[in-house]
Amino acid sequence: MTSIIGPASFNFFGIFPAVILSFILPVIGIGLFAYIMARRFAPLVRANPDSRFDQIGKRVKNLILVWLGQIRHPRYMLAGVLHISIFAGFLILSIRSTSLVVVGFSDGFVLPGFGGPLGDIYNFIKDYAATIVLIACIIAAVRRGIYKPKRYAVPENYGKDHTAEAVFVLGIIATLMISESLFEASQVAYEFQHTGHEHFLAPLSLVWIFKGILTSAPQNVLQGLHIFTYFVHDLTFFFFLCFLPMGKHFHVITSIFNVFFMRVQKGNIKPVMYGVSDEGLDDLESFGVKKLEDFTWKHMLDFYSCADCGRCSDQCPANAVGRPLSPRFITIKARDLIFKNYPMSGEIYKSNLLVEDIYTEDEIWSCTTCGACEEECPLGIEYIDKIVDLRRGMVDEGMVPQSLQKPLKALEKRGNPYGKMEKKRADWTKDKEFKANWQIKDLAKEKADTLYFVDSITSYDDEIQEIARRTSIILKKAGVDFGILGKLEKDSGNEVIRFGEEMLYQDLKEQNTEAIMESGVKQIVTADPHAYNALKNDYDNLVPVKHISQVVAQKIISGELDLKPCQDPEKVYVYHDPCYLGRHNGIYEEPRQALDAIDGLTRVELEKSRDRSFCCGGGGLMLFYEPEEEIRMGVLRVNMAADAGANIIVTACPFCLVNIQDAIKVAGKEGEMEVLDFTELIEQHLY
């Protein structure tokens, strides 16, 4: 014979047709896979609803960039390159693996269109893909099994380490690559021996190497190897398919769906219950997430899709300072609970209260909602909405930290966390020197095009009130016609909703919305990123909202604002990105453009900047919270600025200003470093 016998025509021991085995393996494999997926789908059916079929264009874009393009993976370069290599190779070889299943029934089968030049091109690419995937698997296995990067470590109290599973899966993938290449190489070598025909193979590829090794092998060895490697590949393929839903590698299947359904709008918080209006909240028997099935189906899908890569926790500031929170394990513990409560056979178990069963109160309250975890995740897993939903459930059960009870009660009574009188909200305008030079409109009495929304900390904190005055001066000199709501203004509620006090937030939002709409303003400006985020993303159908840094940058470009040369040219400045201005709203360049417009100002960048900025830990009600931690986030941030060679930290958030001021003292860097609010630096350099 001049052609090797394929699996569809081969008989074991000359009597048992191999085609029967080729039929049994897919039937069992596909049937078992369908059963497993049905069991895995059960908790999603029982979960709460989620609205994820909007903005299809953006979702397709995410699918192309985040899932197919893997754009987030190179943020960890070595791991990213390895993953992209394996992922791309897997996609390329999936065509070959699919066709090989059919080869078991029809020798020489090729997919339609792959019988000519296209097939030759594909085979050339496929052979290199298999080679690259094998090399990547070996490197990844050594890296994961021997060098063990810290972000993969699993503390004893969090459960089992997944290193063995990861290395095992890499071994499965390597087996697929080797068996497919040997299957083809044995055929090519066999035909070369009998016909002298030299197939063109990709040089230095696995097939090329194996063909060279097998060229002189006996005919019976090549025939046996051809059949053996086919069934090794087939068996491994279907074993792998059924193994994936059993652990962390479920993401190989779910990631495409998880990325498609990932959030397309940043900054906002999901409603208490999709399909329930704000007016209908009073009719709900329970708020938030208390048991497993209270999560939405998308959040269940998140649990399935976690690759356990540890990137979220590696970037989490709460985890960095030793708080009892690691976003990675928020997901893993929930996935383990799903696997426990929804076993592969038998009855489904009822869930206990999550905060009593798998989470702790301190763990959930430790989150600053900075968004670093979500920004880093290559699979679109969400954490903030889950944390907020868990807090809603805790608040509903009366599980509120002692340190937060007083500011929340003050917000309910006075509309601000300090418990100060509403009529004192505009007292910052009464400073003698300021009042003598600047008159601020009260929108309850006068009309203006723009509302300056001051918010609570800037209205009531004696030191932070300077931000309000400087913002007003900047707006005046920029020619902006603006006013304030004064006593009609309530706290924006950005932290109130994120701390789970839904009904209090709804009350604050309703009062602010009514006052804003009655004022007749055409736009809102604020110097507080938290207020900016709430008004822009959490409120409904308000007028456009801008941060003061956006106004300044625009006015500089238009020539309506001109800045003096730098007053301290010998100092080195660094800009700290506030979480709710940067990550949640994408405002990175405008503050930098404004700083760079000051002639002679020397500015450096922090290693952790822009979408990787490190939270200062002082956002909103976090100023009142007393967490357990080894070191303050603000101290770490100050040390980062010092390492960058900066003398002056500039931020554009009143909460960051307070926290970094305190952190400089704690870090023992008074006299060496100082922090300025963006408005202070700009106002200093106004003509």
XYZ file of C-alpha atoms in Angstrom:
687
model
C 0.000 0.000 0.000
C 1.203 3.495 -0.842
C -1.204 5.294 1.463
C -1.525 4.939 5.202
C -4.816 3.511 6.539
C -6.899 6.164 8.273
C -8.974 5.660 11.448
C -12.220 5.346 9.472
C -10.896 2.284 7.596
C -8.626 0.714 10.194
C -9.517 -2.534 11.991
C -8.066 -3.367 15.381
C -6.551 -6.866 15.298
C -8.031 -7.154 11.830
C -11.569 -7.657 13.187
C -12.773 -4.624 15.223
C -13.523 -1.528 13.101
C -11.932 1.610 14.536
C -14.842 3.617 13.164
C -16.999 2.224 15.990
C -14.640 3.795 18.538
C -14.650 6.973 16.423
C -18.429 6.993 16.870
C -18.566 6.077 20.562
C -16.097 8.737 21.738
C -17.986 11.769 20.321
C -21.373 10.404 21.382
C -20.245 9.870 24.975
C -18.174 13.064 25.016
C -20.886 15.339 23.624
C -23.614 13.691 25.695
C -21.634 14.017 28.923
C -20.702 17.597 28.086
C -24.364 18.480 27.466
C -25.332 16.961 30.822
C -22.567 18.839 32.680
C -23.516 22.141 31.045
C -27.170 21.610 31.958
C -26.164 21.202 35.611
C -23.905 24.221 35.426
C -26.687 26.262 33.851
C -29.083 25.540 36.739
C -27.913 28.342 39.098
C -28.112 30.907 36.289
C -31.775 30.022 35.783
C -32.461 30.498 39.500
C -30.514 33.780 39.708
C -31.967 37.279 39.576
C -32.515 39.001 36.218
C -29.920 41.247 34.593
C -30.249 43.657 31.677
C -27.372 42.855 29.313
C -28.846 43.021 25.815
C -28.455 46.769 25.304
C -25.776 48.658 23.322
C -25.002 45.680 21.091
C -22.438 47.679 19.102
C -20.303 48.305 22.193
C -20.650 44.700 23.247
C -19.439 43.463 19.875
C -16.532 45.913 20.145
C -15.625 44.475 23.563
C -15.823 40.991 22.089
C -13.391 41.931 19.330
C -10.940 43.857 21.514
C -11.112 42.204 24.938
C -11.899 38.575 24.057
C -10.501 38.093 20.556
C -7.840 40.819 20.662
C -6.817 40.003 24.272
C -5.863 43.667 24.761
C -5.761 43.460 28.567
C -3.399 40.511 28.789
C -0.114 42.304 27.941
C -0.550 44.467 31.066
C 1.329 41.529 32.602
C 3.732 41.078 29.736
C 5.162 37.559 30.085
C 1.922 35.963 31.260
C 0.048 37.965 28.638
C 2.230 36.848 25.740
C 1.986 33.219 26.871
C -1.785 33.410 27.163
C -2.194 35.139 23.801
C 0.006 32.480 22.181
C -2.041 29.639 23.655
C -5.358 31.389 22.972
C -4.542 32.251 19.345
C -3.139 28.792 18.719
C -6.202 27.233 20.265
C -8.509 29.197 17.956
C -6.469 28.235 14.906
C -6.266 24.568 15.878
C -9.952 24.318 16.786
C -10.655 24.029 13.048
C -8.253 21.108 12.805
C -9.595 19.416 15.952
C -13.155 19.667 14.637
C -12.211 18.173 11.282
C -10.289 15.362 12.990
C -13.489 14.176 14.694
C -15.029 13.711 11.241
C -11.850 12.015 9.962
C -12.787 9.149 12.271
C -15.777 8.495 9.980
C -14.330 9.604 6.635
C -10.652 9.201 5.826
C -9.058 12.274 4.299
C -11.963 14.541 5.223
C -11.321 18.266 4.937
C -13.661 21.091 5.722
C -15.352 22.750 2.728
C -13.002 25.236 1.093
C -9.902 23.755 2.726
C -9.077 21.312 -0.035
C -7.030 23.703 -2.169
C -4.640 26.626 -1.638
C -6.593 27.859 1.388
C -6.029 24.507 3.042
C -2.309 24.625 2.277
C -2.051 28.086 3.814
C -4.053 26.986 6.840
C -1.895 23.884 7.363
C 1.251 26.004 7.226
C -0.133 28.401 9.862
C -1.597 25.540 11.897
C 1.734 23.729 12.149
C 3.466 26.804 13.530
C 0.513 27.479 15.853
C 0.830 24.001 17.363
C 4.556 24.515 17.856
C 4.131 27.905 19.500
C 1.363 26.601 21.756
C 3.538 23.701 22.923
C 6.461 26.020 23.710
C 4.126 28.432 25.525
C 2.658 25.549 27.564
C 6.109 24.387 28.654
C 7.164 27.898 29.703
C 3.845 28.488 31.461
C 4.078 25.170 33.321
C 7.607 25.925 34.542
C 6.565 29.432 35.529
C 3.408 28.300 37.322
C 4.784 25.140 38.889
C 8.320 26.186 39.843
C 8.663 29.968 39.995
C 5.093 30.526 41.251
C 4.399 34.298 40.998
C 3.013 35.679 44.248
C -0.339 36.630 42.746
C -1.167 32.920 42.313
C -0.675 32.107 45.993
C -3.700 30.965 47.983
C -3.753 31.664 51.755
C -4.824 28.664 53.843
C -8.065 30.327 54.933
C -9.135 30.815 51.308
C -9.015 27.219 50.145
C -6.893 25.014 47.906
C -4.128 26.079 45.545
C -4.953 25.652 41.858
C -1.384 25.168 40.604
C -1.802 21.411 40.052
C -4.953 21.951 37.994
C -3.259 24.657 35.920
C -0.234 22.476 35.143
C -2.506 19.508 34.414
C -4.463 21.533 31.856
C -1.256 22.755 30.244
C -0.314 19.075 29.954
C -3.637 18.324 28.253
C -3.107 21.128 25.764
C 0.440 19.937 25.092
C -0.918 16.424 24.503
C -3.351 17.785 21.913
C -0.551 19.603 20.114
C 1.830 16.635 20.107
C -0.771 14.028 19.142
C -2.113 16.104 16.240
C 1.396 16.756 14.943
C 2.404 13.075 15.261
C -0.802 12.002 13.519
C 0.047 14.159 10.513
C 3.806 13.477 10.614
C 3.309 9.696 10.570
C 1.147 10.005 7.466
C 3.629 12.288 5.693
C 6.558 10.010 6.575
C 4.634 6.933 5.391
C 3.803 8.514 2.032
C 7.385 9.727 1.598
C 8.705 6.189 2.112
C 6.349 4.718 -0.497
C 6.129 7.443 -3.126
C 9.124 9.691 -2.520
C 6.708 12.635 -2.502
C 8.028 15.382 -0.244
C 5.189 17.332 1.410
C 5.974 20.963 2.053
C 5.995 21.414 5.823
C 6.529 24.519 7.910
C 10.283 24.446 8.721
C 11.099 23.867 12.414
C 7.447 23.156 13.225
C 6.450 20.105 15.279
C 5.251 18.233 12.182
C 8.524 19.046 10.400
C 10.571 17.796 13.378
C 8.494 14.638 13.886
C 8.545 13.832 10.161
C 12.341 14.033 10.206
C 12.460 11.653 13.167
C 9.977 9.202 11.634
C 11.298 9.123 8.060
C 13.180 5.857 8.613
C 10.603 4.235 10.905
C 9.129 0.869 9.821
C 5.781 0.868 8.049
C 3.955 -0.930 10.876
C 5.287 1.614 13.431
C 4.046 4.528 11.350
C 0.663 2.870 10.849
C 0.292 2.102 14.535
C 1.449 5.571 15.547
C -1.018 7.133 13.114
C -4.004 5.344 14.646
C -2.761 5.605 18.231
C -2.175 9.376 18.076
C -5.546 9.892 16.416
C -7.416 8.280 19.274
C -5.163 9.902 21.875
C -6.119 13.248 20.335
C -9.825 12.332 20.118
C -9.986 11.017 23.675
C -8.011 13.996 25.034
C -10.196 16.424 23.103
C -13.473 15.139 24.581
C -11.982 14.614 28.037
C -10.799 18.227 27.992
C -14.218 19.414 26.825
C -15.909 17.715 29.780
C -13.179 18.649 32.248
C -13.363 22.404 31.562
C -16.669 23.066 33.413
C -15.349 21.297 36.519
C -12.948 24.021 37.668
C -11.278 27.313 36.976
C -10.733 26.498 33.303
C -14.467 26.834 32.729
C -13.487 30.292 31.465
C -12.302 28.687 28.218
C -16.001 28.136 27.448
C -17.685 31.020 29.276
C -15.267 33.875 28.557
C -16.714 34.721 25.143
C -20.157 35.173 26.719
C -18.839 36.932 29.811
C -16.956 39.507 27.751
C -19.952 40.091 25.489
C -22.158 40.743 28.519
C -19.575 42.749 30.499
C -20.523 46.258 31.616
C -20.387 48.836 28.845
C -21.000 51.849 31.080
C -18.629 52.737 33.869
C -19.313 54.624 37.052
C -22.914 53.617 37.650
C -24.382 51.130 40.111
C -26.909 48.499 39.061
C -30.457 48.925 40.359
C -31.586 46.943 43.376
C -33.646 44.749 41.069
C -33.865 44.941 37.296
C -37.426 45.577 36.209
C -38.365 47.302 39.478
C -38.712 51.101 39.356
C -37.511 53.417 42.118
C -41.137 53.817 43.167
C -41.496 50.046 43.430
C -38.636 49.582 45.891
C -41.008 49.883 48.847
C -42.780 46.739 47.707
C -39.655 44.561 47.787
C -39.501 42.110 50.662
C -35.705 42.087 50.738
C -32.880 44.284 49.488
C -29.571 43.257 48.009
C -27.756 39.928 47.968
C -28.086 37.677 50.983
C -27.954 34.196 49.504
C -26.302 32.812 46.390
C -29.365 32.979 44.155
C -29.776 36.704 44.891
C -26.885 37.418 42.528
C -27.829 38.101 38.898
C -27.191 35.531 36.172
C -24.354 37.689 34.833
C -22.658 37.689 38.207
C -23.059 33.907 38.332
C -21.400 33.817 34.921
C -18.606 35.951 36.393
C -17.988 33.279 39.021
C -17.687 30.627 36.333
C -15.426 32.798 34.177
C -12.680 33.607 36.673
C -9.309 32.323 35.429
C -7.798 32.643 38.921
C -5.009 34.787 37.449
C -4.866 37.019 40.540
C -4.582 40.266 38.570
C -7.562 41.812 40.347
C -6.101 41.194 43.800
C -2.613 42.182 42.653
C -3.960 45.642 41.751
C -6.409 45.922 44.668
C -5.298 48.642 47.143
C -7.281 47.046 49.967
C -5.404 43.792 49.437
C -2.085 45.674 49.183
C -2.467 47.204 52.648
C -3.549 43.983 54.328
C -7.281 44.532 54.584
C -9.310 41.302 54.684
C -10.301 41.618 51.034
C -9.029 39.946 47.896
C -11.349 40.380 44.896
C -10.077 37.127 43.421
C -11.490 35.171 46.352
C -14.817 36.995 46.299
C -15.257 35.147 43.008
C -13.544 31.860 43.836
C -15.429 31.337 47.098
C -18.726 31.944 45.307
C -17.778 29.535 42.506
C -16.825 26.865 45.052
C -20.204 27.392 46.724
C -21.998 26.945 43.385
C -20.117 23.711 42.771
C -21.028 22.543 46.280
C -24.703 23.558 46.174
C -25.251 22.474 42.562
C -23.465 19.105 42.319
C -23.249 17.010 39.159
C -25.934 14.690 40.509
C -28.499 14.653 43.257
C -30.408 17.438 44.923
C -29.604 21.139 44.857
C -28.715 22.500 48.289
C -30.238 25.619 49.795
C -27.881 28.545 50.354
C -27.176 30.102 53.716
C -26.555 33.817 54.206
C -23.398 34.512 52.221
C -21.887 36.874 54.792
C -22.202 34.180 57.417
C -21.209 31.301 55.139
C -18.357 32.336 52.824
C -17.758 36.069 53.326
C -17.033 38.202 56.393
C -18.448 41.632 57.155
C -14.989 43.253 57.221
C -14.186 41.690 53.864
C -17.152 43.355 52.174
C -16.773 46.721 53.917
C -13.051 46.885 53.084
C -13.674 47.669 49.404
C -13.176 51.312 48.379
C -15.036 50.729 45.067
C -12.009 52.177 43.283
C -12.519 49.878 40.282
C -8.893 48.726 39.916
C -9.973 45.072 39.920
C -12.498 45.529 37.119
C -10.091 47.576 35.016
C -7.498 44.815 35.219
C -9.649 41.745 34.622
C -9.104 40.355 31.109
C -12.461 38.570 31.218
C -14.814 41.412 32.133
C -15.575 40.197 35.661
C -17.357 42.779 37.794
C -16.912 43.365 41.502
C -18.353 46.738 42.512
C -21.988 45.831 41.840
C -21.536 42.568 43.757
C -19.965 44.385 46.715
C -22.752 46.981 46.694
C -25.436 44.293 46.479
C -23.869 42.418 49.393
C -23.779 45.667 51.376
C -27.439 46.296 50.539
C -28.213 42.903 52.006
C -26.115 43.617 55.095
C -27.762 47.008 55.638
C -31.149 45.329 55.262
C -30.102 42.924 58.028
C -28.789 45.768 60.237
C -25.139 44.762 59.767
C -23.581 48.252 59.521
C -20.147 49.078 61.013
C -20.358 51.230 64.122
C -18.144 53.927 62.615
C -20.523 54.369 59.677
C -23.768 54.537 61.618
C -23.320 58.139 62.758
C -22.542 59.688 59.318
C -25.364 57.707 57.707
C -27.845 58.928 60.329
C -26.570 62.486 59.801
C -27.100 62.126 56.061
C -30.652 60.988 56.677
C -31.382 63.868 59.024
C -29.355 66.757 57.561
C -28.386 65.698 54.052
C -24.670 65.595 54.898
C -22.469 63.139 56.853
C -21.289 65.821 59.298
C -24.723 66.468 60.758
C -24.417 70.221 60.229
C -27.351 72.517 59.531
C -28.546 72.818 55.934
C -28.435 76.608 56.115
C -24.670 76.458 56.760
C -23.970 74.693 53.437
C -23.094 78.002 51.752
C -21.135 79.494 54.679
C -17.924 79.167 52.638
C -19.132 82.142 50.586
C -19.111 84.333 53.716
C -15.347 84.424 54.170
C -14.602 88.155 54.517
C -11.811 88.433 51.979
C -13.594 86.231 49.482
C -16.945 87.966 49.898
C -15.357 91.376 49.447
C -14.122 90.412 45.965
C -16.515 87.781 44.690
C -20.299 87.486 44.739
C -21.805 84.025 44.271
C -25.311 83.658 42.924
C -27.901 81.748 44.942
C -29.953 79.856 42.361
C -32.955 79.934 44.662
C -33.060 83.686 44.035
C -31.185 84.257 40.755
C -30.731 82.528 37.434
C -27.493 81.265 35.879
C -26.442 79.000 33.010
C -24.259 76.789 35.189
C -24.697 75.144 38.567
C -21.590 74.736 40.686
C -22.410 71.602 42.716
C -20.233 71.874 45.805
C -21.160 68.669 47.707
C -20.775 67.964 51.405
C -17.053 67.776 52.203
C -16.274 70.980 50.307
C -19.240 72.753 51.887
C -18.604 71.798 55.499
C -14.932 70.932 56.044
C -13.200 74.153 57.116
C -9.977 73.431 55.222
C -11.604 71.965 52.141
C -13.882 75.004 51.783
C -10.915 76.655 50.069
C -11.587 74.377 47.102
C -15.059 75.895 46.774
C -13.686 79.441 46.859
C -10.888 78.669 44.377
C -13.267 76.860 42.043
C -15.532 79.903 42.107
C -12.626 82.240 41.284
C -11.559 80.021 38.383
C -15.101 79.942 37.003
C -15.430 83.712 37.372
C -12.167 84.403 35.564
C -13.125 81.905 32.874
C -16.298 83.855 32.225
C -18.695 81.146 33.399
C -22.113 82.354 34.560
C -22.778 80.145 37.577
C -24.541 79.864 40.892
C -25.010 77.426 43.775
C -28.021 75.720 45.337
C -26.981 76.616 48.876
C -29.239 75.036 51.489
C -31.245 73.291 48.760
C -28.240 71.137 47.877
C -27.967 67.701 49.502
C -25.099 65.252 49.490
C -24.734 63.768 46.000
C -25.123 60.291 47.499
C -22.230 58.733 45.585
C -21.012 56.904 48.693
C -24.475 56.397 50.164
C -25.557 54.120 47.322
C -22.177 52.352 47.336
C -22.515 51.671 51.046
C -25.847 49.972 50.480
C -28.235 52.596 51.884
C -30.485 52.508 48.850
C -33.566 54.293 50.203
C -31.469 57.098 51.698
C -29.715 57.508 48.351
C -33.042 57.629 46.513
C -34.199 60.402 48.854
C -31.024 62.446 48.322
C -31.194 61.966 44.563
C -34.837 63.007 44.439
C -34.236 66.213 46.416
C -31.152 67.162 44.383
C -32.818 66.387 41.072
C -35.834 68.533 41.949
C -33.645 71.473 43.019
C -31.435 71.201 39.916
C -34.329 71.015 37.465
C -36.147 73.929 39.116
C -32.978 76.060 38.895
C -33.131 75.935 35.102
C -29.378 75.528 34.628
C -27.966 74.203 31.356
C -24.922 72.432 32.809
C -23.327 71.418 36.110
C -19.704 71.893 37.159
C -18.149 70.315 40.246
C -14.663 70.014 41.716
C -15.541 66.752 43.469
C -15.103 63.570 41.362
C -17.531 61.709 43.606
C -20.254 64.266 42.984
C -19.315 64.303 39.300
C -19.723 60.536 39.092
C -23.058 60.438 40.908
C -24.602 63.288 38.950
C -23.319 61.978 35.617
C -23.780 58.229 36.014
C -26.239 57.500 38.832
C -28.807 60.270 38.392
C -31.386 60.157 35.599
C -31.671 62.599 32.693
C -29.806 65.513 34.237
C -28.132 68.321 32.319
C -24.508 67.748 31.196
C -21.953 67.494 34.033
C -18.307 68.620 33.895
C -15.411 68.412 36.298
C -13.516 71.643 36.909
C -10.406 70.179 35.256
C -12.362 69.754 32.021
C -13.537 73.365 32.168
C -10.014 74.640 32.800
C -8.493 72.585 29.973
C -11.180 73.752 27.537
C -10.809 77.393 28.539
C -7.019 77.234 28.163
C -7.385 75.815 24.657
C -9.940 78.479 23.715
C -7.695 81.217 25.123
C -10.240 82.308 27.751
C -7.844 81.325 30.538
C -4.176 82.219 30.547
C -1.779 80.907 33.189
C 1.342 82.491 34.656
C 4.733 80.744 34.581
C 5.348 78.253 37.382
C 5.870 79.894 40.771
C 8.030 76.994 42.027
C 10.001 75.853 38.971
C 12.548 74.039 41.138
C 9.839 71.721 42.503
C 8.827 68.472 40.827
C 5.091 67.878 40.501
C 3.192 64.629 40.085
C -0.506 64.214 39.334
C -2.472 61.605 41.289
C -5.489 60.274 39.363
C -8.576 60.134 41.613
C -10.446 56.872 41.079
C -13.809 58.480 40.400
C -12.358 60.940 37.913
C -10.015 58.538 36.139
C -11.008 54.886 36.117
C -14.739 55.459 36.488
C -15.011 58.347 34.034
C -11.926 58.280 31.839
C -10.747 61.807 32.653
C -6.965 61.479 32.531
C -5.672 64.022 30.054
C -7.491 67.262 30.928
C -5.873 67.699 34.376
C -2.457 66.942 32.863
C -3.065 69.340 29.971
C -3.867 72.091 32.458
C -0.729 71.425 34.511
C 1.430 71.292 31.398
C 0.037 74.676 30.325
C 1.927 76.224 33.265
C 5.222 77.243 31.717
C 8.250 75.940 33.614
C 6.348 73.361 35.667
C 8.222 70.051 35.879
C 5.868 67.090 35.989
C 6.687 63.405 36.349
C 4.410 60.365 36.146
C 3.772 57.825 38.855
C 4.399 54.207 37.942
C 0.792 53.517 38.907
C -1.100 56.194 37.032
C -4.108 56.690 34.799
C -6.212 53.495 34.729
C -3.732 51.818 37.076
C -3.788 54.619 39.615
C -3.569 53.510 43.243
C -6.514 54.504 45.449
C -5.648 56.825 48.345
C -8.265 55.054 50.481
C -10.147 58.188 51.471
C -13.156 58.252 49.177
C -16.359 59.607 50.685
C -17.589 57.689 53.715
C -14.302 55.766 53.773
C -13.014 58.786 55.717
C -15.301 57.607 58.535
C -14.649 53.876 58.229
C -12.051 52.280 60.498
C -10.692 49.188 58.722
C -8.114 46.683 59.875
C -4.991 47.221 57.763
C -1.232 46.910 58.042
C -0.469 50.278 56.438
C -2.571 53.101 55.050
C -3.226 53.256 51.339
C -2.373 56.945 51.382
C 1.051 56.222 52.856
C 1.807 53.772 50.046
C 0.708 56.409 47.559
C 2.902 59.094 49.109
C 5.871 56.718 49.004
C 5.178 56.061 45.317
C 5.289 59.802 44.654
C 8.557 60.112 46.585
C 10.046 57.244 44.563
C 9.070 59.109 41.399
C 11.120 62.099 42.595
C 8.163 64.395 43.251
C 7.995 67.143 45.862
C 4.384 68.124 45.240
C 1.432 65.802 44.704
C -1.425 67.401 42.791
C -4.844 65.815 42.946
C -8.279 66.848 41.745
C -10.412 65.399 44.537
C -11.140 66.810 48.017
C -11.130 63.323 49.559
C -7.732 62.547 48.060
C -6.471 65.882 49.384
C -7.553 65.097 52.954
C -6.184 61.567 52.891
C -2.854 62.403 51.269
C -2.325 65.341 53.645
C -2.719 62.942 56.540
C -0.590 60.278 54.833
C 2.331 62.702 54.413
C 2.315 63.211 58.178
C 2.060 59.494 58.944
C 4.850 58.736 56.458
C 7.092 61.291 58.213
C 7.522 63.368 55.060
C 6.327 66.744 56.321
C 8.633 69.426 54.952
C 9.752 67.084 52.173
C 6.464 66.740 50.333
C 3.162 68.562 50.084
C -0.161 67.992 48.375
C -2.149 70.586 46.422
C -5.635 70.430 45.068
C -5.884 71.047 41.329
C -7.920 74.219 41.931
C -5.264 75.634 44.276
C -2.488 75.165 41.725
C -4.556 76.669 38.909
C -5.824 79.601 41.004
C -2.240 80.397 42.046
C -1.289 80.767 38.387
C -4.249 82.809 37.177
C -3.606 86.347 35.948
